[in-house]
XYZ file of C-alpha atoms in Angstrom:
773
model
C 6.079 2.911 -37.116
C 8.828 1.703 -39.452
C 12.405 1.777 -38.265
C 13.624 3.973 -41.106
C 10.941 6.546 -40.238
C 12.060 6.595 -36.587
C 15.586 7.347 -37.753
C 14.158 10.176 -39.829
C 12.548 11.597 -36.732
C 15.896 11.597 -34.969
C 17.300 13.784 -37.699
C 14.657 16.365 -36.814
C 15.630 16.476 -33.160
C 17.622 19.263 -31.624
C 19.826 18.703 -28.577
C 20.403 14.957 -28.618
C 20.599 14.329 -32.317
C 22.037 16.048 -35.346
C 19.945 18.332 -37.530
C 19.713 17.995 -41.279
C 18.709 20.781 -43.620
C 16.470 19.903 -46.498
C 14.331 17.453 -44.564
C 10.683 17.775 -45.596
C 8.626 19.227 -42.744
C 6.024 16.535 -42.309
C 3.564 16.557 -39.410
C 2.763 13.340 -37.577
C -0.178 12.803 -35.216
C 1.608 10.010 -33.341
C 1.951 12.300 -30.317
C 2.026 12.209 -26.498
C -0.455 11.607 -25.028
C -1.679 9.244 -27.717
C -5.151 10.320 -28.899
C -8.024 7.871 -28.552
C -8.595 7.659 -32.296
C -6.484 8.764 -35.267
C -7.707 7.913 -38.758
C -6.042 8.700 -42.067
C -8.465 10.020 -44.701
C -8.308 10.878 -48.388
C -9.359 14.527 -48.130
C -6.014 15.850 -49.314
C -3.086 17.149 -47.243
C -3.026 20.640 -45.722
C 0.058 22.820 -46.092
C 0.768 25.363 -43.373
C 2.390 28.273 -45.181
C 2.755 32.059 -45.083
C -0.870 32.540 -46.205
C -2.393 30.441 -43.422
C -4.616 32.193 -40.861
C -6.195 31.071 -37.587
C -9.946 31.691 -37.265
C -11.850 31.749 -33.960
C -15.476 32.536 -32.990
C -16.256 36.211 -32.927
C -16.448 37.773 -29.470
C -15.157 34.727 -27.607
C -12.150 35.961 -25.618
C -11.191 32.475 -24.381
C -11.109 31.154 -27.934
C -9.139 34.219 -29.000
C -6.544 33.341 -26.334
C -6.541 29.754 -27.620
C -5.838 31.105 -31.106
C -3.014 33.257 -29.753
C -1.457 30.207 -28.111
C -1.568 28.305 -31.399
C 0.030 31.220 -33.235
C 2.778 31.356 -30.603
C 3.474 27.623 -30.948
C 3.644 27.875 -34.756
C 6.026 30.825 -34.499
C 8.283 28.948 -32.055
C 8.420 25.748 -34.073
C 8.353 26.925 -37.705
C 9.314 30.582 -37.581
C 6.056 31.587 -39.270
C 3.960 34.545 -38.115
C 0.299 33.558 -38.444
C -2.509 36.115 -38.484
C -5.726 35.724 -36.471
C -9.214 36.398 -37.774
C -12.809 36.241 -36.573
C -13.919 35.394 -40.122
C -13.827 31.844 -41.490
C -11.944 31.680 -44.813
C -12.706 28.878 -47.240
C -9.069 27.774 -47.475
C -5.609 28.189 -45.946
C -7.102 28.342 -42.461
C -6.923 26.611 -39.098
C -10.448 26.979 -37.748
C -11.158 26.813 -34.025
C -14.796 26.068 -33.217
C -17.174 24.999 -30.466
C -20.205 22.757 -30.596
C -18.807 19.232 -30.484
C -21.521 16.931 -29.160
C -19.651 15.008 -26.493
C -20.413 14.511 -22.806
C -16.711 14.835 -22.000
C -16.137 18.582 -21.770
C -12.469 18.248 -22.734
C -13.199 16.277 -25.925
C -12.228 17.578 -29.338
C -12.306 16.576 -33.002
C -9.428 17.572 -35.259
C -9.975 17.289 -39.016
C -7.357 17.881 -41.684
C -8.421 18.446 -45.295
C -6.672 20.085 -48.216
C -8.417 23.422 -47.581
C -8.229 23.697 -43.794
C -7.640 22.213 -40.371
C -10.653 22.337 -38.058
C -10.499 21.825 -34.303
C -13.945 21.541 -32.763
C -14.240 21.216 -28.997
C -17.006 20.367 -26.568
C -15.700 23.429 -24.677
C -12.852 25.899 -25.020
C -10.710 23.471 -22.995
C -11.343 20.753 -25.571
C -10.174 23.099 -28.326
C -7.028 23.849 -26.282
C -6.148 20.143 -26.140
C -6.729 19.857 -29.866
C -4.261 22.726 -30.249
C -1.728 20.839 -28.111
C -2.086 17.818 -30.386
C -1.567 20.004 -33.460
C 1.437 21.644 -31.801
C 3.066 18.297 -31.011
C 2.312 16.949 -34.485
C 4.379 19.787 -36.022
C 8.118 19.259 -36.383
C 10.466 21.866 -34.953
C 11.876 23.150 -38.225
C 11.781 26.358 -40.252
C 9.468 26.380 -43.265
C 6.129 25.070 -44.482
C 4.545 22.077 -42.779
C 2.595 19.351 -44.550
C -0.256 17.921 -42.430
C -1.536 14.548 -43.672
C -5.263 14.222 -44.235
C -6.505 12.954 -40.871
C -9.386 12.845 -38.400
C -8.570 12.782 -34.682
C -11.331 12.051 -32.178
C -10.008 12.499 -28.701
C -10.899 12.954 -25.034
C -9.148 12.274 -21.714
C -9.591 9.078 -19.716
C -9.521 10.969 -16.395
C -11.046 14.338 -15.531
C -8.412 15.014 -12.857
C -4.899 15.009 -14.315
C -2.579 16.468 -11.744
C 1.002 17.442 -10.991
C 2.151 18.535 -7.533
C 4.982 20.879 -6.603
C 6.272 21.499 -3.088
C 7.504 25.072 -2.630
C 7.939 24.871 1.151
C 11.201 22.912 1.361
C 12.584 24.962 -1.517
C 11.000 28.106 -2.905
C 10.636 28.948 -6.600
C 9.915 32.308 -8.199
C 6.627 33.195 -9.877
C 8.374 32.985 -13.265
C 9.441 29.427 -12.432
C 5.902 28.517 -11.393
C 4.608 29.836 -14.708
C 7.228 27.773 -16.519
C 6.018 24.723 -14.582
C 2.456 25.483 -15.681
C 3.641 25.683 -19.299
C 5.129 22.201 -18.883
C 1.781 20.946 -17.618
C -0.059 22.452 -20.594
C 2.288 20.736 -23.043
C 1.398 17.392 -21.424
C -2.398 17.928 -21.232
C -2.288 18.143 -17.413
C -5.167 20.195 -15.989
C -4.553 20.372 -12.224
C -1.625 22.090 -10.493
C -1.429 20.989 -6.859
C 0.553 23.743 -5.104
C 1.983 22.643 -1.738
C 2.281 26.025 0.004
C 2.883 25.344 3.701
C 4.993 22.965 5.741
C 7.380 22.698 8.687
C 10.168 24.316 6.652
C 8.328 27.419 5.480
C 4.968 29.157 5.078
C 4.737 30.440 1.507
C 1.358 32.177 1.051
C 0.386 35.602 2.394
C -2.516 35.561 4.885
C -3.441 39.192 5.554
C -5.167 38.531 8.856
C -1.991 36.831 10.084
C 0.909 38.711 8.415
C 3.516 37.142 10.703
C 2.975 33.813 8.958
C 5.068 35.153 6.095
C 7.084 37.741 8.028
C 8.447 35.049 10.367
C 7.131 31.670 9.249
C 8.494 31.911 5.699
C 12.140 32.053 6.854
C 14.240 29.267 8.360
C 17.635 29.884 9.944
C 19.415 27.450 7.649
C 19.046 24.227 5.686
C 20.327 20.739 6.385
C 23.222 19.669 4.171
C 23.324 16.329 2.405
C 20.968 13.527 3.350
C 20.213 13.326 7.076
C 23.703 14.617 7.935
C 22.524 16.557 10.987
C 24.612 19.510 9.771
C 22.925 22.735 8.691
C 24.318 25.762 6.961
C 23.768 29.144 8.589
C 22.149 30.855 5.618
C 18.623 32.146 6.256
C 16.306 30.713 3.611
C 12.904 32.112 2.757
C 10.408 33.369 0.248
C 6.648 33.650 -0.135
C 3.953 34.623 -2.607
C 1.789 37.668 -2.039
C -1.905 37.195 -2.636
C -1.639 39.274 -5.797
C 1.176 37.065 -7.087
C -0.871 33.959 -6.319
C -3.882 35.399 -8.135
C -1.671 36.155 -11.126
C -0.514 32.523 -11.130
C -4.151 31.391 -10.973
C -5.003 33.576 -13.993
C -1.969 32.338 -15.917
C -3.033 28.742 -15.277
C -6.692 29.417 -16.115
C -5.706 30.771 -19.527
C -4.110 27.382 -20.146
C -7.188 25.546 -18.803
C -5.348 24.475 -15.652
C -6.867 24.705 -12.188
C -4.569 25.592 -9.276
C -5.349 23.548 -6.160
C -3.668 25.015 -3.070
C -2.608 22.862 -0.146
C -2.554 24.105 3.444
C -1.187 21.034 5.222
C -2.799 20.440 8.615
C -2.862 19.497 11.481
C 0.683 18.108 11.069
C 3.474 19.763 9.075
C 2.561 23.045 10.807
C 5.810 23.931 12.586
C 6.241 27.135 10.570
C 2.817 28.302 11.771
C 3.223 27.389 15.438
C 6.653 29.046 15.432
C 4.724 32.266 14.822
C 1.848 31.374 17.145
C 3.269 29.024 19.822
C -0.077 28.963 21.627
C -1.384 26.836 18.739
C 1.021 24.022 19.683
C 0.475 21.572 22.515
C 3.583 22.534 24.522
C 3.523 26.297 23.974
C 7.014 26.247 22.473
C 9.296 27.910 21.846
C 9.437 26.550 18.300
C 11.583 27.232 15.233
C 10.860 26.878 11.547
C 12.496 23.545 10.790
C 15.946 23.539 9.210
C 15.810 19.795 8.498
C 13.567 17.344 6.723
C 11.298 14.681 8.157
C 8.240 14.744 10.388
C 8.010 16.989 13.443
C 6.194 15.791 16.562
C 5.008 19.362 17.111
C 1.633 19.840 15.420
C -1.466 21.979 15.844
C -3.140 21.495 19.219
C -6.449 19.794 18.443
C -7.871 20.673 21.846
C -7.427 24.422 21.486
C -10.387 26.428 20.127
C -7.882 28.982 18.803
C -6.636 26.250 16.451
C -10.078 25.959 14.893
C -10.285 29.741 14.541
C -6.837 29.797 12.927
C -7.855 27.120 10.391
C -10.977 29.126 9.546
C -8.991 32.352 9.164
C -6.493 30.776 6.794
C -9.046 28.916 4.687
C -11.210 32.044 4.492
C -8.472 33.868 2.616
C -7.345 30.825 0.639
C -10.774 30.383 -0.953
C -10.721 34.069 -1.931
C -7.380 33.645 -3.715
C -8.050 30.286 -5.345
C -11.374 29.698 -7.138
C -10.769 25.942 -7.497
C -13.530 23.525 -6.562
C -11.012 21.591 -4.454
C -8.889 22.841 -1.575
C -6.274 20.423 -0.214
C -5.908 20.304 3.580
C -3.143 17.701 3.862
C -3.874 15.452 6.815
C -0.718 13.383 6.311
C 2.050 12.368 8.685
C 0.607 13.884 11.841
C 2.251 12.291 14.888
C -0.071 11.943 17.886
C 2.738 12.054 20.479
C 1.894 15.542 21.731
C -1.858 14.903 21.719
C -1.463 11.853 23.958
C 0.063 13.966 26.719
C -1.712 17.286 26.046
C -4.434 18.105 28.639
C -6.405 20.163 26.096
C -6.349 17.395 23.491
C -7.328 14.751 26.022
C -10.139 17.012 27.248
C -11.356 17.363 23.657
C -11.312 13.589 23.268
C -13.405 13.268 26.412
C -15.757 16.069 25.365
C -16.365 14.433 21.958
C -16.712 10.984 23.491
C -14.004 9.540 21.265
C -13.085 5.950 22.045
C -10.366 3.725 20.626
C -11.544 0.674 18.730
C -9.855 -2.154 16.848
C -9.283 0.141 13.840
C -8.451 3.562 15.239
C -7.040 5.169 18.367
C -8.865 7.989 20.095
C -6.132 10.351 18.844
C -6.674 9.259 15.238
C -10.348 10.047 15.702
C -9.303 13.431 17.089
C -7.478 14.135 13.823
C -10.676 13.198 12.022
C -12.439 15.860 14.105
C -9.973 18.494 12.848
C -10.296 17.357 9.237
C -14.104 17.311 9.514
C -13.978 20.877 10.831
C -11.926 22.032 7.840
C -14.205 20.229 5.411
C -17.341 21.708 6.956
C -15.861 25.175 6.590
C -14.935 24.568 2.945
C -18.319 23.046 2.118
C -19.904 26.188 3.577
C -17.938 28.163 0.983
C -19.121 25.924 -1.836
C -15.801 24.060 -2.018
C -14.722 20.438 -1.705
C -11.874 19.021 0.367
C -9.005 16.800 -0.721
C -6.803 15.099 1.862
C -3.952 12.593 1.799
C -4.947 9.001 2.525
C -4.298 9.358 6.268
C -7.609 11.226 6.363
C -9.205 7.758 6.180
C -7.930 7.131 9.703
C -10.520 7.877 12.343
C -13.305 8.070 9.767
C -13.474 9.946 6.482
C -15.072 13.380 6.302
C -18.507 13.195 4.601
C -17.675 14.719 1.196
C -13.919 14.318 1.144
C -11.791 13.216 -1.803
C -8.800 11.039 -0.933
C -5.353 11.388 -2.482
C -3.779 7.947 -2.154
C 0.013 8.236 -1.778
C 1.196 5.402 0.490
C 0.089 2.909 -2.146
C -3.166 2.318 -3.991
C -4.912 0.845 -0.961
C -6.198 4.195 0.339
C -7.763 4.974 -3.020
C -9.369 1.547 -3.209
C -10.791 1.907 0.295
C -12.136 5.391 -0.479
C -13.775 4.183 -3.709
C -15.409 1.294 -1.854
C -16.777 3.869 0.614
C -18.191 5.782 -2.403
C -15.691 8.613 -2.044
C -13.723 10.001 -4.982
C -10.024 9.195 -5.030
C -6.925 10.373 -6.873
C -4.128 7.848 -7.283
C -0.622 9.106 -6.540
C 1.316 6.143 -5.075
C 4.986 6.595 -4.180
C 6.107 3.522 -6.132
C 4.952 5.023 -9.456
C 4.181 8.709 -9.000
C 6.894 10.236 -6.798
C 9.137 12.218 -9.110
C 11.552 13.130 -6.304
C 12.727 9.499 -6.483
C 15.756 8.522 -8.558
C 15.189 7.806 -12.265
C 18.157 5.476 -12.707
C 20.039 2.754 -10.839
C 23.264 4.702 -11.386
C 22.652 7.105 -8.500
C 26.328 8.044 -8.101
C 26.132 10.185 -11.242
C 22.792 11.754 -10.332
C 21.932 14.820 -8.275
C 21.161 13.903 -4.671
C 17.567 12.655 -4.313
C 15.416 11.433 -1.462
C 15.849 7.792 -2.529
C 13.541 5.331 -4.223
C 13.525 4.384 -7.896
C 10.889 5.493 -10.393
C 12.193 5.338 -13.977
C 10.120 6.428 -16.956
C 9.051 2.846 -17.667
C 7.745 2.434 -14.098
C 5.649 5.602 -14.403
C 4.249 4.410 -17.709
C 3.320 1.001 -16.296
C 0.941 2.372 -13.665
C -2.706 1.324 -13.898
C -4.825 3.535 -11.595
C -8.043 1.463 -11.564
C -7.493 -1.724 -9.600
C -9.166 -4.911 -10.777
C -10.778 -5.427 -7.358
C -13.108 -2.457 -7.932
C -16.558 -2.953 -9.388
C -17.483 -0.768 -12.395
C -19.497 1.494 -10.068
C -16.618 1.781 -7.586
C -14.133 2.391 -10.412
C -16.000 5.597 -11.316
C -14.737 7.045 -8.031
C -11.122 6.882 -9.265
C -11.312 10.333 -10.804
C -7.680 10.882 -11.593
C -3.936 10.442 -11.311
C -1.244 12.786 -10.044
C 2.555 12.844 -9.780
C 4.185 14.511 -6.785
C 7.472 16.379 -6.508
C 8.731 17.021 -2.986
C 11.713 19.348 -2.966
C 13.889 18.464 0.037
C 16.760 17.772 -2.363
C 15.688 19.989 -5.255
C 17.094 23.492 -4.628
C 16.754 24.906 -8.171
C 14.042 24.994 -10.799
C 16.460 23.518 -13.342
C 16.490 20.450 -11.144
C 12.684 20.496 -10.991
C 12.707 20.225 -14.777
C 15.241 17.400 -14.639
C 13.139 15.399 -12.193
C 9.891 16.003 -14.094
C 10.966 15.397 -17.683
C 10.500 13.092 -19.485
C 8.611 11.292 -16.695
C 5.819 13.828 -17.165
C 5.350 12.469 -20.691
C 4.783 8.972 -19.295
C 2.399 10.449 -16.711
C 0.448 12.160 -19.507
C -0.387 8.855 -21.190
C -1.383 7.247 -17.878
C -3.768 10.163 -17.304
C -5.144 10.610 -20.812
C -4.869 7.471 -22.929
C -7.028 4.360 -22.575
C -5.009 1.470 -21.120
C -5.591 -0.866 -24.056
C -3.905 1.673 -26.363
C -0.775 2.024 -24.232
C 2.488 0.437 -25.382
C 5.813 1.405 -23.850
C 7.980 0.759 -26.911
C 5.622 2.810 -29.082
C 5.587 5.501 -26.393
C 9.388 5.797 -26.600
C 9.072 6.342 -30.340
C 6.520 9.095 -29.703
C 8.859 10.591 -27.127
C 11.404 11.149 -29.902
C 8.953 13.611 -31.482
C 8.423 15.462 -28.215
C 12.116 15.998 -27.431
C 12.622 18.779 -30.022
C 9.943 20.813 -28.216
C 11.783 20.219 -24.920
C 14.920 21.485 -26.636
C 13.145 24.491 -28.118
C 11.830 25.431 -24.680
C 15.317 24.802 -23.183
C 13.922 22.323 -20.660
C 16.573 20.541 -18.614
C 15.210 17.045 -19.201
C 16.813 13.771 -18.088
C 18.243 11.724 -20.957
C 18.440 8.222 -19.465
C 15.989 6.725 -21.950
C 18.386 7.676 -24.785
C 21.330 5.798 -23.269
C 22.125 2.097 -23.643
C 19.471 -0.051 -21.995
C 20.539 -3.415 -20.588
C 18.372 -6.369 -19.646
C 20.002 -9.060 -17.512
C 18.336 -12.461 -17.883
C 19.705 -15.369 -15.835
C 19.625 -18.647 -17.776
C 19.785 -21.326 -15.082
C 19.539 -24.130 -17.637
C 22.706 -23.139 -19.484
C 24.285 -21.378 -16.485
C 24.875 -18.054 -18.225
C 23.693 -14.500 -17.766
C 22.077 -13.314 -20.980
C 22.621 -9.591 -21.507
C 20.429 -7.810 -24.052
C 21.520 -4.284 -25.031
C 19.247 -1.872 -26.861
C 18.616 1.789 -27.647
C 15.511 3.817 -28.322
C 16.486 4.282 -31.987
C 18.543 1.157 -32.761
C 21.692 3.275 -32.943
C 24.925 1.219 -32.820
C 26.116 0.044 -29.410
C 29.767 -0.702 -28.644
C 30.945 -2.624 -25.593
C 33.863 -4.053 -23.655
C 34.016 -6.804 -21.032
C 37.442 -6.024 -19.546
C 36.589 -2.717 -17.878
C 38.184 -0.530 -20.570
C 36.279 2.440 -21.937
C 34.267 1.528 -25.049
C 34.585 3.546 -28.254
C 33.408 3.204 -31.840
C 36.451 0.950 -32.315
C 35.274 -1.524 -29.660
C 33.195 -4.619 -30.375
C 29.788 -3.721 -31.795
C 26.795 -5.345 -30.141
C 24.838 -7.517 -32.561
C 23.137 -10.137 -30.416
C 22.638 -11.321 -26.826
C 25.828 -11.477 -24.746
C 26.205 -14.737 -22.840
C 28.226 -14.089 -19.700
C 29.678 -17.148 -17.948
C 32.478 -15.582 -15.907
C 33.002 -12.447 -13.851
C 33.620 -9.304 -15.871
C 33.087 -5.558 -16.045
C 30.647 -4.714 -18.819
C 30.798 -1.236 -20.307
C 28.709 -0.016 -23.254
C 27.947 3.199 -25.125
C 25.687 4.233 -27.975
C 27.391 6.208 -30.736
C 25.367 8.735 -32.707
C 26.412 11.476 -35.099
C 25.789 14.029 -32.337
C 28.163 12.254 -29.957
C 28.663 9.351 -27.576
C 26.262 8.544 -24.727
C 27.267 8.176 -21.078
C 28.852 4.798 -20.326
C 26.696 1.978 -19.038
C 28.814 0.113 -16.489
C 27.983 -3.133 -14.736
C 30.173 -5.269 -12.483
C 29.097 -8.872 -12.994
C 30.500 -11.062 -10.235
C 29.864 -14.805 -10.493
C 30.425 -17.623 -8.003
C 29.476 -21.310 -7.756
C 25.833 -20.439 -6.975
C 25.482 -17.968 -9.845
C 23.093 -18.908 -12.654
C 22.105 -22.117 -10.885
C 18.429 -23.055 -10.348
C 17.092 -21.660 -7.085
C 13.867 -22.628 -5.317
C 12.206 -20.608 -2.549
C 10.783 -22.589 0.361
C 9.258 -19.484 1.964
C 7.631 -16.579 0.100
C 9.247 -13.374 -1.049
C 7.326 -10.296 0.083
C 4.993 -9.384 -2.788
C 5.615 -5.637 -2.557
C 9.355 -6.110 -3.036
C 9.454 -9.234 -5.179
C 10.791 -7.521 -8.306
C 12.695 -10.165 -10.367
C 12.010 -12.902 -7.829
C 14.338 -15.673 -6.706
C 16.825 -15.237 -9.579
C 17.802 -11.914 -7.989
C 19.805 -14.017 -5.543
C 22.010 -15.685 -8.174
C 22.234 -13.205 -11.089
C 25.725 -11.862 -10.303
C 24.435 -8.290 -9.961
C 24.964 -6.501 -6.689
C 22.401 -4.033 -5.360
C 23.301 -0.492 -4.317
C 22.109 1.706 -1.441
C 18.660 1.888 -3.007
C 16.408 -1.033 -2.206
C 13.702 -0.116 -4.732
C 15.776 -0.621 -7.883
C 14.829 -4.280 -8.359
C 18.273 -5.490 -7.341
C 17.014 -6.493 -3.870
C 14.169 -8.747 -2.737
C 12.521 -8.643 0.691
C 11.196 -11.048 3.275
C 8.675 -10.032 5.896
C 7.033 -12.082 8.648
C 8.863 -15.184 7.461
C 12.415 -16.461 7.042
C 14.251 -16.594 3.766
C 14.832 -20.181 2.699
C 16.407 -20.684 -0.705
C 17.683 -23.953 -2.161
C 20.364 -23.748 -4.860
C 20.769 -26.745 -7.145
C 24.427 -26.899 -8.197
C 23.340 -29.500 -10.801
C 26.224 -31.817 -9.901
C 28.229 -32.625 -6.796
C 30.474 -29.670 -6.098
C 33.023 -28.949 -3.387
C 32.180 -25.896 -1.250
C 33.757 -24.447 1.893
C 32.240 -20.975 2.170
C 28.789 -19.436 1.841
C 27.708 -15.833 2.059
C 24.702 -13.561 1.813
C 24.413 -9.806 1.254
C 21.863 -7.832 3.279
C 20.733 -4.224 3.078
C 20.009 -2.263 6.268
C 17.990 0.958 6.502
C 16.786 1.073 10.091
C 14.572 4.125 9.665
C 12.617 2.134 7.061
C 12.304 -0.870 9.432
C 14.790 -2.830 7.317
C 17.079 -4.500 9.834
C 20.018 -6.858 9.548
C 19.745 -10.629 9.883
C 19.348 -12.275 13.287
C 20.600 -15.626 11.989
C 22.243 -17.092 8.915
C 22.531 -20.830 8.379
C 23.545 -23.223 5.610
C 22.371 -26.820 5.150
C 23.421 -29.272 2.437
C 21.996 -32.294 0.683
C 22.970 -34.775 -1.985
C 19.405 -35.718 -2.921
C 17.439 -32.508 -2.381
C 15.297 -34.172 0.281
C 17.364 -34.682 3.407
C 19.388 -31.682 4.571
C 22.092 -31.383 7.187
C 22.956 -28.006 8.691
C 26.725 -27.510 8.450
C 27.139 -23.999 9.820
C 25.068 -21.216 11.362
C 25.629 -17.950 13.124
C 23.337 -15.808 15.238
C 23.665 -12.019 15.342
C 22.700 -9.586 18.120
C 19.584 -7.431 17.943
C 20.064 -4.065 16.262
C 21.278 -1.219 18.469
C 20.459 2.430 18.051
C 24.063 3.281 17.212
C 24.335 0.655 14.472
C 24.964 1.923 10.952
C 22.859 1.590 7.842
C 24.451 0.058 4.766
C 25.154 -3.180 2.923
C 26.571 -6.058 4.939
C 27.968 -9.409 3.815
C 27.580 -12.340 6.208
C 29.990 -15.224 5.610
C 30.120 -18.757 6.921
C 33.223 -20.920 6.407
C 33.370 -24.665 7.010
C 35.333 -27.767 6.096
C 35.088 -28.619 2.404
C 32.074 -30.745 1.535
C 30.848 -32.277 -1.734
C 27.140 -31.533 -2.251
C 24.600 -30.843 -4.960
C 21.930 -28.916 -3.047
C 22.582 -26.009 -0.661
C 19.896 -24.442 1.492
C 20.416 -20.821 2.558
C 18.406 -19.772 5.621
C 18.197 -16.149 6.820
C 16.104 -15.099 9.791
C 14.774 -11.546 10.202
C 14.091 -9.627 13.397
C 10.557 -10.645 14.342
C 10.239 -7.956 17.018
C 11.931 -4.602 16.447
C 13.785 -3.463 19.613
C 12.174 -1.056 22.080
C 14.447 1.888 21.184
C 13.052 1.977 17.635
C 9.893 3.837 16.568
C 8.575 0.562 15.118
C 9.138 -1.357 18.344
C 7.419 -4.719 18.511
C 6.686 -4.900 14.782
C 8.409 -7.453 12.550
C 11.279 -6.073 10.467
C 12.029 -6.536 6.804
C 15.194 -8.155 5.552
C 16.425 -7.245 2.076
C 18.783 -9.629 0.267
C 20.406 -9.544 -3.158
C 23.203 -12.050 -3.724
C 23.945 -15.417 -2.167
C 27.286 -17.034 -2.886
C 29.307 -20.232 -2.635
C 32.977 -21.006 -2.940
C-alpha cells in the first residue's frame, strides 16, 4: 500500500485522527483478518447507494438474520437504511447465497461487479464472515460507497478461534458479555470460552444446588493492589441465571459463535466447598476467597459425594450450553490436602495408583477425577477440554488439551493424537501488560504481551509431523480478571490485541506481515471508534528501536510511527513539542541522556516516549558470553547487558536476560587498555517466580583476553523468607587497574532454600546492565 494512500486512510479515522469532509467513500478489501485471496477484476465497480437492497434465500431464517446484521452495519457506518428482500434483483443488490463448494464450512466467496455484490458461503457461517469482510472494507463515513471490482476467496486457517473471559474474579453484566461477543464477531472469532467458576466466586445457577449462587457467588471483600494482603470490606458478587446464560448462548449463536463454559475442577473450587464443606478434604470451615492465587483447598478426590457433585453440575451445564466442548479446567490443583487426606489416600490404594518417574500417585488421582468428568460428558454426547495439567497422570481418552504454560503441552497432546488448542502465556495472555511503560498503565498481573508479540505467534511447531499438526485445531487468547474490575478495562486489554489474534487464527502464516497488518489496523480503528470501544493506543505512539553498535560504540535509536507522521524529540529531558528537533534519521547516542519523543498529528500530540539512557565504560562495547543465556528469556541476547537501558519491575519486557542451571559469565572487550576501579551488575528478584538474587559476584581482568586474574568477588547469603522482591545493584570496588578485557561472573542459587515452595530446585537469575567505572 502506498504511503500517500495510508495517509488518506488516516483522514477517514475518527478518534485518533482528524476527519475531512469531501473525501470519496472508497471501500478497500485490505482488512483484518487478511483474506486468503483478494483479486482485482475488471467487472466494473459497485456503488452502494439509497437504491441498494440486500437479498437472502427465501425461508432461511439464519440467512435473514445475516442480512439484518449487514443492514445494521451499513446503517452504522454510512447512515444508509437498506431494505431486505427474498427476491434477487438484477442490479443494485448485495446478494447473500449458499452453495459454495468448499470442504471448509466457514469458507465464502465475495464477488463485486458493477451490478451487484454476491457473498456465497459453504454454510450460513461462511456468509457471515463474508459480511464481516464487507463491513470492514467499508469506510465509516456518511454517503455512497464505491466498492472496487474484486473477487475474494476466503476461509479460516483454524476451525477453533477462541477468546476467553474470566467472570469469577470480577463479574460483568449480561449486556457487557453481549458486547464482548460483538467484539469477537468483528474479529471472526467463533468460540467464547466463559470461565464461570473459581475460588473467588461461583457465577452460574445450578438449580439442584441453589446455595452455589446464594452463598458461593459472594465474597466478603477483595484484595487491594497487587498481593498487598489488604482487603476491602465490600461484599462482591454476581451470577447468571440459567435463563440469562441461555440468552447469551442464543445471542452468540446468531453471530455464529459457540459458547464454551468452564467449570474449573478439582482445584479452584473454594467457592463450592465453602457452600459444601464436606466436599473438601479438611471439612472446613472455608470462605470464598478474597484474594488471588491458588488455594490448597480443593475438591476431595476420595469422597464419592465429590463425584456426585461433579455429575450434578455437569448435568445442568450441558442443558444450558449446547456446545460440543465443555471445559473442566484441571489446572493449578495443589495436592497438599490429598497427600494427608485419609479418603484420598484410600482412593489411591483402591485404584492401585503408584508413583512412577513421570507422575506422583496424587497426580494420577487427579487424572481419575478428570476421567470421571470426561466419561460423564461423553455419555451426554459432549467432548471435554482441559488445561494442559490434564496431561499429568495420563490424559483422558478423548480429551482436548488447552496448552497455556507454553506450547509444550499442545505438542505433547498432538504427538499423543489428541487435539490441542494453543494459548501460551507468553503470546496469548491479554491480562499481561501491553507496554514497557507500566507506570502509566492500569494495574495488571504482570508480564508483557504487546500487539507485535501476539501477531508473531505461530501455533504449529516445526517439530510436529504433518499428521500431528492436524491435531492443533486452534488458538485462543485468555483474559483473567484479577486486576480488571470494569468492562471498559476489558475492552482496553483486548483491543487492538484481538486484531492481531484474528490474523493468527484466520490468515495463513505465509501471508502475515506485521507492518502491513498495522496499515490494515488503521482501517479497523474507525469501527472501534464508532462502537465506542475503549481500545489501547500504544501502536499509534512513537515506536523506538534501540540497537547497540559495538563496533562504533554508539546506541543507534530508530524512531517511527504507524503512519510516518512527524516525530519531535529532545535529549536533555525537556518536554518535546512541534518546535523541538524533528527526527529525520537514526539517532547515534554516545553519552548518557534522557530521550523524549512525541508524534504530532492534526488531531493532537501523542503521549511522550521517555527513555533514560545511562552509559558507562562497558556500554556499547563487544560482549561475549562464556556460558549460555536461558533460551526462554534470551530476548535481545548479550547486548542487553551493555545497551544503557535499565529494566523495570517486569522481567518479560526484553530488558532482562536470564540464566538457569549455569553461571553468568560475560567478557567485555573495552577495545583498548582502560583504567577501572568499580564494577557492578543489576539483578531482578521475584521470589515467588523462583527468581532469586545472586549468591556470588566476581570480576576478573585480562590484557590479552586469554589469561584472567580475579581482582574482587563477594558472596551473598541465601535468600530468606522475609527478603524483599525488587531490583538490586551489586557493586565491587578495587584499586585502579589498566585492562582491556573484563570478565563478569554471577552465580545463581543452585538449590532454593527449604522455606520456599520450590525448595531444592535451581533458581533463575535475571540480569540487565553490567557496568564499569
